[in-house]
């Protein structure tokens, strides 16, 4: 019943920016963490960023620190990923994820969106 709908993916040139959005619906959670995974070509899925329910605690993979920013709008059940200074190495399918806390998000989230393609050209 939980639905996670991503948007904002697409094609961008190296050095450019994209903002991904994910809206959650159909759930009964009162408090939960949200985040993003990605799967780059030929690689395993990896945690990219996560944010606590209150929005005061965040996690970023080393590969995206300083370039990506995660935020959320609790009232809209929506999480965002602002991606700046994009590189071809960031080309991947990006997945919105939800679980009870950041630890669960980064180690193995329960709920996944369908994914949105981000392609960065050189």
Short mmCIF file of C-alpha atoms in Angstrom, two decimals:
data_model
loop_
_atom_site.label_atom_id
_atom_site.label_comp_id
_atom_site.label_asym_id
_atom_site.label_seq_id
_atom_site.Cartn_x
_atom_site.Cartn_y
_atom_site.Cartn_z
CA UNK A 1 0.00 0.00 0.00
CA UNK A 2 2.97 2.32 0.49
CA UNK A 3 3.68 4.29 -2.65
CA UNK A 4 6.87 6.25 -3.34
CA UNK A 5 6.86 8.29 -6.52
CA UNK A 6 10.10 9.85 -7.72
CA UNK A 7 10.42 12.68 -10.19
CA UNK A 8 13.06 15.04 -11.51
CA UNK A 9 15.43 12.64 -13.21
CA UNK A 10 16.72 13.21 -16.70
CA UNK A 11 19.73 14.03 -18.84
CA UNK A 12 22.17 16.72 -17.76
CA UNK A 13 25.67 17.77 -18.79
CA UNK A 14 28.63 17.37 -16.47
CA UNK A 15 28.78 20.22 -13.99
CA UNK A 16 25.04 20.71 -14.09
CA UNK A 17 22.37 20.22 -11.46
CA UNK A 18 19.16 18.28 -10.93
CA UNK A 19 16.64 18.15 -8.11
CA UNK A 20 14.92 14.86 -7.40
CA UNK A 21 11.63 14.69 -5.52
CA UNK A 22 9.84 11.77 -3.90
CA UNK A 23 6.31 11.84 -2.53
CA UNK A 24 5.11 9.14 -0.13
CA UNK A 25 1.50 8.06 0.18
CA UNK A 26 -0.66 5.18 1.36
CA UNK A 27 1.17 4.71 4.65
CA UNK A 28 0.20 4.93 8.33
CA UNK A 29 3.57 6.05 9.70
CA UNK A 30 3.64 8.91 12.20
CA UNK A 31 7.41 9.36 12.02
CA UNK A 32 9.91 7.87 9.58
CA UNK A 33 13.19 8.49 7.82
CA UNK A 34 13.54 8.93 4.09
CA UNK A 35 16.50 8.67 1.79
CA UNK A 36 17.97 7.87 -1.58
CA UNK A 37 19.80 4.89 -3.01
CA UNK A 38 21.31 4.63 -6.45
CA UNK A 39 22.47 1.87 -8.76
CA UNK A 40 25.22 2.81 -11.18
CA UNK A 41 25.81 0.67 -14.27
CA UNK A 42 27.53 -2.57 -13.36
CA UNK A 43 27.51 -1.80 -9.65
CA UNK A 44 25.45 -2.75 -6.61
CA UNK A 45 22.85 -0.46 -5.14
CA UNK A 46 24.35 1.99 -2.67
CA UNK A 47 23.05 4.43 -0.10
CA UNK A 48 23.40 8.05 -1.22
CA UNK A 49 21.72 10.17 1.44
CA UNK A 50 19.19 9.95 4.25
CA UNK A 51 17.31 12.29 6.56
CA UNK A 52 15.56 11.81 9.90
CA UNK A 53 11.87 12.48 10.46
CA UNK A 54 12.60 15.85 12.06
CA UNK A 55 15.06 16.80 9.34
CA UNK A 56 17.86 17.64 11.77
CA UNK A 57 20.00 14.55 11.15
CA UNK A 58 21.37 13.68 7.73
CA UNK A 59 23.68 11.13 6.17
CA UNK A 60 25.67 11.40 2.96
CA UNK A 61 27.87 8.93 1.17
CA UNK A 62 31.46 10.15 0.87
CA UNK A 63 31.12 10.26 -2.90
CA UNK A 64 28.42 12.95 -2.77
CA UNK A 65 29.35 15.04 0.28
CA UNK A 66 29.54 18.71 -0.57
CA UNK A 67 27.64 18.24 -3.82
CA UNK A 68 24.27 16.73 -2.84
CA UNK A 69 21.80 18.04 -0.28
CA UNK A 70 18.86 16.09 1.11
CA UNK A 71 15.82 17.82 2.61
CA UNK A 72 12.21 17.02 3.37
CA UNK A 73 8.80 18.60 3.71
CA UNK A 74 6.96 16.71 6.45
CA UNK A 75 3.59 18.24 5.61
CA UNK A 76 3.88 17.00 2.02
CA UNK A 77 5.45 13.61 2.86
CA UNK A 78 8.13 14.55 0.37
CA UNK A 79 11.91 14.22 0.29
CA UNK A 80 14.23 16.05 -2.09
CA UNK A 81 17.75 15.48 -3.35
CA UNK A 82 19.49 18.53 -4.76
CA UNK A 83 22.39 17.34 -6.90
CA UNK A 84 25.05 19.86 -7.94
CA UNK A 85 28.34 19.57 -9.81
CA UNK A 86 27.18 16.37 -11.43
CA UNK A 87 29.68 14.02 -12.98
CA UNK A 88 29.24 11.10 -15.37
CA UNK A 89 30.06 8.96 -12.33
CA UNK A 90 26.69 10.02 -10.91
CA UNK A 91 24.82 8.36 -13.77
CA UNK A 92 22.48 5.85 -12.14
CA UNK A 93 18.94 4.89 -11.35
CA UNK A 94 18.04 6.75 -8.18
CA UNK A 95 15.57 5.19 -5.75
CA UNK A 96 13.57 6.86 -3.02
CA UNK A 97 13.46 4.78 0.18
CA UNK A 98 11.59 4.87 3.51
CA UNK A 99 12.08 3.18 6.87
CA UNK A 100 11.81 3.97 10.57
CA UNK A 101 15.20 5.62 11.06
CA UNK A 102 18.43 6.55 9.32
CA UNK A 103 20.25 3.40 10.44
CA UNK A 104 17.62 1.24 8.77
CA UNK A 105 17.61 3.46 5.68
CA UNK A 106 21.33 3.12 5.09
CA UNK A 107 21.60 -0.60 5.85
CA UNK A 108 18.49 -1.94 4.17
CA UNK A 109 15.34 0.13 3.77
CA UNK A 110 11.99 -1.61 3.67
CA UNK A 111 10.12 0.52 1.14
CA UNK A 112 11.38 1.49 -2.30
CA UNK A 113 10.19 3.64 -5.13
CA UNK A 114 10.34 2.55 -8.75
CA UNK A 115 13.47 4.56 -9.48
CA UNK A 116 14.23 7.49 -11.75
CA UNK A 117 17.05 7.60 -14.29
CA UNK A 118 19.74 10.25 -14.00
CA UNK A 119 22.19 10.44 -16.89
CA UNK A 120 25.15 12.82 -16.82
CA UNK A 121 26.92 13.36 -20.12
CA UNK A 122 30.53 14.43 -20.56
#
